[in-house]
XYZ file of C-alpha atoms in Angstrom:
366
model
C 237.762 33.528 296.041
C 235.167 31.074 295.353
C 231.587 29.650 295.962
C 231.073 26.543 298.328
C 228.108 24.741 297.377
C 227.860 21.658 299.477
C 231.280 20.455 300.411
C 232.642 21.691 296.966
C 234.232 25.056 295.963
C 234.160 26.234 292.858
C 236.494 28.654 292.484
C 236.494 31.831 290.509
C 240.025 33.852 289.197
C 240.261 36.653 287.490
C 243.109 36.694 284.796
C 243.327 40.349 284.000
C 246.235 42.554 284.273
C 248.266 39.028 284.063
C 251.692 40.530 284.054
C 251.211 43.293 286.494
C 249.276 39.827 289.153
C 251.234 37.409 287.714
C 252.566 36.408 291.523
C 249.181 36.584 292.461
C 247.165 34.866 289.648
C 249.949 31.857 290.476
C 248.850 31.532 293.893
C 245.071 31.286 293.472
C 245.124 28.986 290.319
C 247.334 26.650 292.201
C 244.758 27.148 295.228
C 242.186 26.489 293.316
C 243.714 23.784 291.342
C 243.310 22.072 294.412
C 239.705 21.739 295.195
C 236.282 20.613 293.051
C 236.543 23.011 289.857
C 238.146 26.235 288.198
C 236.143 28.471 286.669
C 238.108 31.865 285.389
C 236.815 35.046 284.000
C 239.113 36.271 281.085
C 239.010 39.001 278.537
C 240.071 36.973 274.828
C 240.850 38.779 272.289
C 240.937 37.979 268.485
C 244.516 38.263 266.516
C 244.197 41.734 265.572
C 243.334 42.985 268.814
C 239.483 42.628 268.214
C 237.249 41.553 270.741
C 236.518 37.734 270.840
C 232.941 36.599 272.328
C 235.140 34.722 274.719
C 231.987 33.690 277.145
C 229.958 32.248 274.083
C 229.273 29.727 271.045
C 229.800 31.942 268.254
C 226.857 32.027 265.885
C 229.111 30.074 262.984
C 229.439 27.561 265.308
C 225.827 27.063 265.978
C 224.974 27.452 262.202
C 227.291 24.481 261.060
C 225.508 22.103 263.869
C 222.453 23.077 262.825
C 222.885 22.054 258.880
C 220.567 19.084 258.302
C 223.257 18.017 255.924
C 226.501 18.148 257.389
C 229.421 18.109 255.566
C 231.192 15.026 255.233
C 234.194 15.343 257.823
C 235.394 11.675 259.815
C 239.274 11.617 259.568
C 241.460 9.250 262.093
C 244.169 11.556 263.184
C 247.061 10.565 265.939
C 244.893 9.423 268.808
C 241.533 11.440 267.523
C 238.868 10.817 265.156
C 238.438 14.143 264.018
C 235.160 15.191 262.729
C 231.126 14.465 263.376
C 230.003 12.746 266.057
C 227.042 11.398 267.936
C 225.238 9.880 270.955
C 222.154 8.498 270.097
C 219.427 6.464 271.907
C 215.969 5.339 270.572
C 214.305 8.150 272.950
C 216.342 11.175 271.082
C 219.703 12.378 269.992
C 221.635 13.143 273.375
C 224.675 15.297 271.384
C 225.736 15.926 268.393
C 229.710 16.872 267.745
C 232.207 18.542 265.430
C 235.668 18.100 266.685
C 237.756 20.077 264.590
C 242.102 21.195 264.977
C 244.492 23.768 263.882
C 245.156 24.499 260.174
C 247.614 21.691 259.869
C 248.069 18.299 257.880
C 245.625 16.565 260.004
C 242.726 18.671 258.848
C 243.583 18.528 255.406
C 240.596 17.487 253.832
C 237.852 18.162 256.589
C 237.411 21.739 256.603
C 233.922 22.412 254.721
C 234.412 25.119 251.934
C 233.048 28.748 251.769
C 229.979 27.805 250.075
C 228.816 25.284 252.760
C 229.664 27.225 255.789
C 230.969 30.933 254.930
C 233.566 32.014 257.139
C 233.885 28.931 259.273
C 237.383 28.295 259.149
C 238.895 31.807 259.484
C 236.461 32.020 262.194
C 237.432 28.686 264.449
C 241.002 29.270 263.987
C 240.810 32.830 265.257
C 238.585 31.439 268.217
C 241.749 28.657 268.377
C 244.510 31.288 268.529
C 242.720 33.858 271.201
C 242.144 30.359 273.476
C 245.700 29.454 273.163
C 246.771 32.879 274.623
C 244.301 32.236 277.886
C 246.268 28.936 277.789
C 249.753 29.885 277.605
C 249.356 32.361 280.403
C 247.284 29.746 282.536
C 250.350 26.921 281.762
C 252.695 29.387 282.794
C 251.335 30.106 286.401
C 251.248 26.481 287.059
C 254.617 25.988 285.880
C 255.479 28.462 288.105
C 253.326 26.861 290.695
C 254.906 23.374 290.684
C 258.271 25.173 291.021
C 259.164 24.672 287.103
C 260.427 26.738 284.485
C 257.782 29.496 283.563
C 258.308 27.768 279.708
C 258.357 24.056 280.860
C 255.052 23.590 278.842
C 255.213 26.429 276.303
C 257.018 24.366 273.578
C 255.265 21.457 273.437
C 251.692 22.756 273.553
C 252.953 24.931 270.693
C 249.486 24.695 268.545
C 252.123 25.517 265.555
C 253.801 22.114 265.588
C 252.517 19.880 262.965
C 251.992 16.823 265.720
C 250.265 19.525 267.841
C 247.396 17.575 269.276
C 244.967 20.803 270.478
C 241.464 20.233 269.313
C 237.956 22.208 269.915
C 234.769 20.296 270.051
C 231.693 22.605 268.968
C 228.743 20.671 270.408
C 225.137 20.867 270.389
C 222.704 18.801 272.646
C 219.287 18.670 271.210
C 216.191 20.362 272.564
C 214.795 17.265 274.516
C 211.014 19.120 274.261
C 208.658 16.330 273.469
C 211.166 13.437 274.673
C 211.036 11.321 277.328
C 213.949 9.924 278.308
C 214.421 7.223 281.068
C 215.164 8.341 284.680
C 218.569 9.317 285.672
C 219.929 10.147 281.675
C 223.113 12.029 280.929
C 223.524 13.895 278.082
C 227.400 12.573 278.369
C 228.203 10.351 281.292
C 230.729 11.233 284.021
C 234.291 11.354 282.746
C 237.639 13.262 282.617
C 239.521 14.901 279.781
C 242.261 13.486 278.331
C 243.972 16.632 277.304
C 245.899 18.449 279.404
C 243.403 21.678 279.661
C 240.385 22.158 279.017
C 238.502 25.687 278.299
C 234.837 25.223 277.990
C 232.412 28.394 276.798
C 228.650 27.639 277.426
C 225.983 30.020 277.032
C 224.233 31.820 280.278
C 221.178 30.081 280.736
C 221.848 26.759 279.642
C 222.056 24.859 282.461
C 223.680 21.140 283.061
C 226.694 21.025 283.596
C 227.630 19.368 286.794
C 231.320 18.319 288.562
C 232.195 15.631 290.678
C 232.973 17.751 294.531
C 236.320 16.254 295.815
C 239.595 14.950 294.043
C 239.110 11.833 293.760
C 240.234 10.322 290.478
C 238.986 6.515 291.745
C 236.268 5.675 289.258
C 234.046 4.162 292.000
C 234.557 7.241 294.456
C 233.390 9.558 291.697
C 230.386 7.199 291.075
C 229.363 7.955 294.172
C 230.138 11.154 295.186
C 228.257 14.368 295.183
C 227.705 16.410 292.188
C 227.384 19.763 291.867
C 225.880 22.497 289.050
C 228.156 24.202 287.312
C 225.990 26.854 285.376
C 227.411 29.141 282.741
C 228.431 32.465 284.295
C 228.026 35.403 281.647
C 232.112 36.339 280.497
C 233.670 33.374 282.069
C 235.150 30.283 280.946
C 235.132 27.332 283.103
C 238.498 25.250 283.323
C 238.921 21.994 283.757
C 242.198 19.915 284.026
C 243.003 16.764 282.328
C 244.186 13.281 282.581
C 247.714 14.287 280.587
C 248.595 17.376 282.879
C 247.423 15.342 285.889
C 250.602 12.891 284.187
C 253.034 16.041 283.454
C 252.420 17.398 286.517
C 253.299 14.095 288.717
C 249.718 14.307 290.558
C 249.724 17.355 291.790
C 247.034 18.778 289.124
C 244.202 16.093 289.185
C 242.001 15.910 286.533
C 238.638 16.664 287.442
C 235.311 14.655 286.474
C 232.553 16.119 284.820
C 228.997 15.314 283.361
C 226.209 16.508 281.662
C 222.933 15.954 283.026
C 219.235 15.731 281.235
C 216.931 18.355 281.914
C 214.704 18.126 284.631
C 211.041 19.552 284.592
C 212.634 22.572 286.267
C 215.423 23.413 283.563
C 216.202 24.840 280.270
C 214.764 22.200 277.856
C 215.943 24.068 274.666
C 218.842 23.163 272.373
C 222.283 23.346 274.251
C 225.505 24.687 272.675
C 228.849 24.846 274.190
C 232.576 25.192 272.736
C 235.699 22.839 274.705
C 239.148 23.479 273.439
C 241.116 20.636 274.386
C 244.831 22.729 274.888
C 247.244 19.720 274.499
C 250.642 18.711 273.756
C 252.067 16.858 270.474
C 252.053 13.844 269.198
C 255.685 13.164 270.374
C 255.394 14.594 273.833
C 256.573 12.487 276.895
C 253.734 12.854 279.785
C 256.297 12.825 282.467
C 256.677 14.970 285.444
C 260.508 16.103 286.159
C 259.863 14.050 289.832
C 258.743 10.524 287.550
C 256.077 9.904 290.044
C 254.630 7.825 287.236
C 256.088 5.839 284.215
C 256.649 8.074 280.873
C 253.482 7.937 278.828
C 252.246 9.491 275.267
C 248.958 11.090 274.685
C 247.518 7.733 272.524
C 247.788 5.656 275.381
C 245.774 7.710 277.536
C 243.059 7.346 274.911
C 243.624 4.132 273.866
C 243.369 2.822 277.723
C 240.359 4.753 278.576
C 238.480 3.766 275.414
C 238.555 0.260 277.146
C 235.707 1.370 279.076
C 233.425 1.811 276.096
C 233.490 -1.671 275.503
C 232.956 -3.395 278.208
C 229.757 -4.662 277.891
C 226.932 -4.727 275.358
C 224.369 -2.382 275.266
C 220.891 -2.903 273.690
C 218.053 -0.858 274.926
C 217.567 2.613 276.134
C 217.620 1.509 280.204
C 219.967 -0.814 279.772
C 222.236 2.603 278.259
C 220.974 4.866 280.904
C 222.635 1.317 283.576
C 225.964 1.959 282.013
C 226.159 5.341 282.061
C 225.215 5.500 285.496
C 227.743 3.141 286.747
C 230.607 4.845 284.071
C 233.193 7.210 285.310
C 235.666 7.494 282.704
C 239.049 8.740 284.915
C 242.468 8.435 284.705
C 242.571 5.282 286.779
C 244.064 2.904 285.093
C 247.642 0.655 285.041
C 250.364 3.093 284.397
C 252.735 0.557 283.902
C 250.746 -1.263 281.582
C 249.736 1.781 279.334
C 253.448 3.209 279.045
C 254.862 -0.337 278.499
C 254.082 0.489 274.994
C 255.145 4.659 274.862
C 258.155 3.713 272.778
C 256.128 2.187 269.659
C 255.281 5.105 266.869
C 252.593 3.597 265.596
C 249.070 4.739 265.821
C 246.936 3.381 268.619
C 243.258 3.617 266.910
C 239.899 4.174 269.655
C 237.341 1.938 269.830
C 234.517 4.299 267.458
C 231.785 2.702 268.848
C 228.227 1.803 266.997
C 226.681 3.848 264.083
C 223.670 4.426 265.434
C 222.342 4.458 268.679
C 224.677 3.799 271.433
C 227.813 4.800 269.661
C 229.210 6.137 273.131
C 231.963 8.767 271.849
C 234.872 10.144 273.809
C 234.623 13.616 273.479
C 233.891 15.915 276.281
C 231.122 18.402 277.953
């Protein structure tokens, strides 16, 4: 099991049969839960027993990116902004966004109707539905793996719950044919999730994806360490792990940083598509591992501290852009104590949005 590249592995698990290999699929997802990056090949399937185009952006998704008008969708919900969203520079658009939830009061309002988008809705949430299956069975083995109740997670990722906080980004990254962007750009700079999985579909042949080798979550470490391609593999979904399971889990799942690179002369320059779901707990849930290695925490702190790092300096010109985002690693180091001194408070803690034009350095991920 797995590929070393460098010092890194990037390991590869298969998830079918999962109740006949459930023993099995345990052990290697908590093996490779251990080392650079998990990438797993699974079979989704749609409610209804249809097949799902689990390994790609389905063509709905690309067709609502695509509209030169988008429909009008911005909505501040629990920690998120849900809706449009973009990183700009004067040399091109870098990514364009649509981050989008289940069918539940927080997307009241945002979905666009029939006649702009036919068949959008019915479509995402199916897409939603057959991810959250990959998830529950993925959740499961590492309960099992940290020596937990095979359910500890099941009822609070619930995507059912009306404070469920599960999102899916669709994302495009512009065709950067006939741009010249300054040495050393990133599509989105190095970060970690916040969520507490994350299962990303990209399309074979568009390449840039890369993930930090090690487990390091020091920001500095990750800065400098080596990076390594992650390139879509046709039928599998790579998995990363988040900042909130990295919580749940006391440390022993580390969330895993992850960028997106600009082409080089030597790769696919064309438009870029790719699909995250962002499998999460609600609103209400306590990010505390049964050993309380760290202080109890809710998912709005986590964003709310690592938005911090958006604004810590000023940013006026394309190089002086391409400075921050090389020297940006956007982990989950940060003062536990601080950010959970405030877990008991129900308000809502609101993200720094950023500019509205260029430089308006967004949060979502690859």
């Amino acid at each position: 099991m797995g590929v070393l590249k460098g010092d890194a592995r990037l390991a590869c698990v298969n998830l079918s049969n999962y109740a006949e290999r459930k023993q099995e699929i345990t052990e290697q997802l908590m093996e490779a839960a251990t080392t650079v990056g998990k990438r797993l090949t699974a079979a989704l399937r749609r409610r209804g027993s249809k097949q799902a185009p689990a390994h790609q952006p389905t063509l709905t998704a690309q067709g609502i990116l695509a509209m030169e008008e988008k429909p009008p969708m911005q909505k501040q919900s629990f920690a998120y902004i849900l809706g449009w969203s973009q990183e700009k520079i004067a040399a091109g658009a870098l990514r364009e966004a649509l981050l989008i939830g289940y069918d539940l009061p927080r997307m009241e309002g945002l979905w666009p109707s029939e006649k702009q988008c036919p068949g959008f809705k019915e479509e995402m949430l199916d897409f939603m539905f057959a991810c959250h299956e990959v998830v529950e069975m993925i959740m499961e083995c590492f309960a099992r793996g940290l020596g937990l109740q095979e359910d500890f997670f099941t009822d609070e990722m619930n995507p059912h719950h009306e404070d469920n906080m599960t999102s899916m980004n669709l994302n495009m990254y512009p065709s950067t044919e006939g741009h010249t962007f300054p040495p050393g750009a990133q599509r989105i700079w190095s970060h970690t999730d916040y969520e507490a999985l994350t299962l990303l579909f990209q399309k074979p042949g568009q390449t840039g994806l890369e993930v930090c080798s090690g487990l390091t979550t020091d920001r500095k470490k990750a800065q400098e360490a080596q990076w390594v391609a992650f390139d879509p593999v046709p039928g599998a979904i790579t998995i990363n792990i988040g900042d909130s399971l990295q919580y749940w889990s006391d440390g022993a799942l580390k969330s895993t940083y992850h960028r997106v690179r600009c082409p080089t002369a030597e790769d696919y320059a064309g438009d870029r598509y790719s699909i995250a779901y962002f499998a999460n707990g609600r609103a209400r849930t306590i990010l505390q591992g049964p050993k309380k290695k760290y202080p109890p925490i809710k998912f709005e702190q986590i964003v709310a501290q690592k938005s911090k790092y958006l604004t810590e300096e000023e940013v006026t010109s394309d190089d002086k852009y391409v400075e921050w985002q090389k020297k940006t690693a956007m982990g989950p180091e940060f003062d536990p104590v601080e950010t959970a001194s405030n877990y008991v408070q129900d308000e809502m803690v609101k993200p720094h949005s950023g500019k509205e034009q260029f430089y308006n350095r967004s949060t979502a991920a690859a």
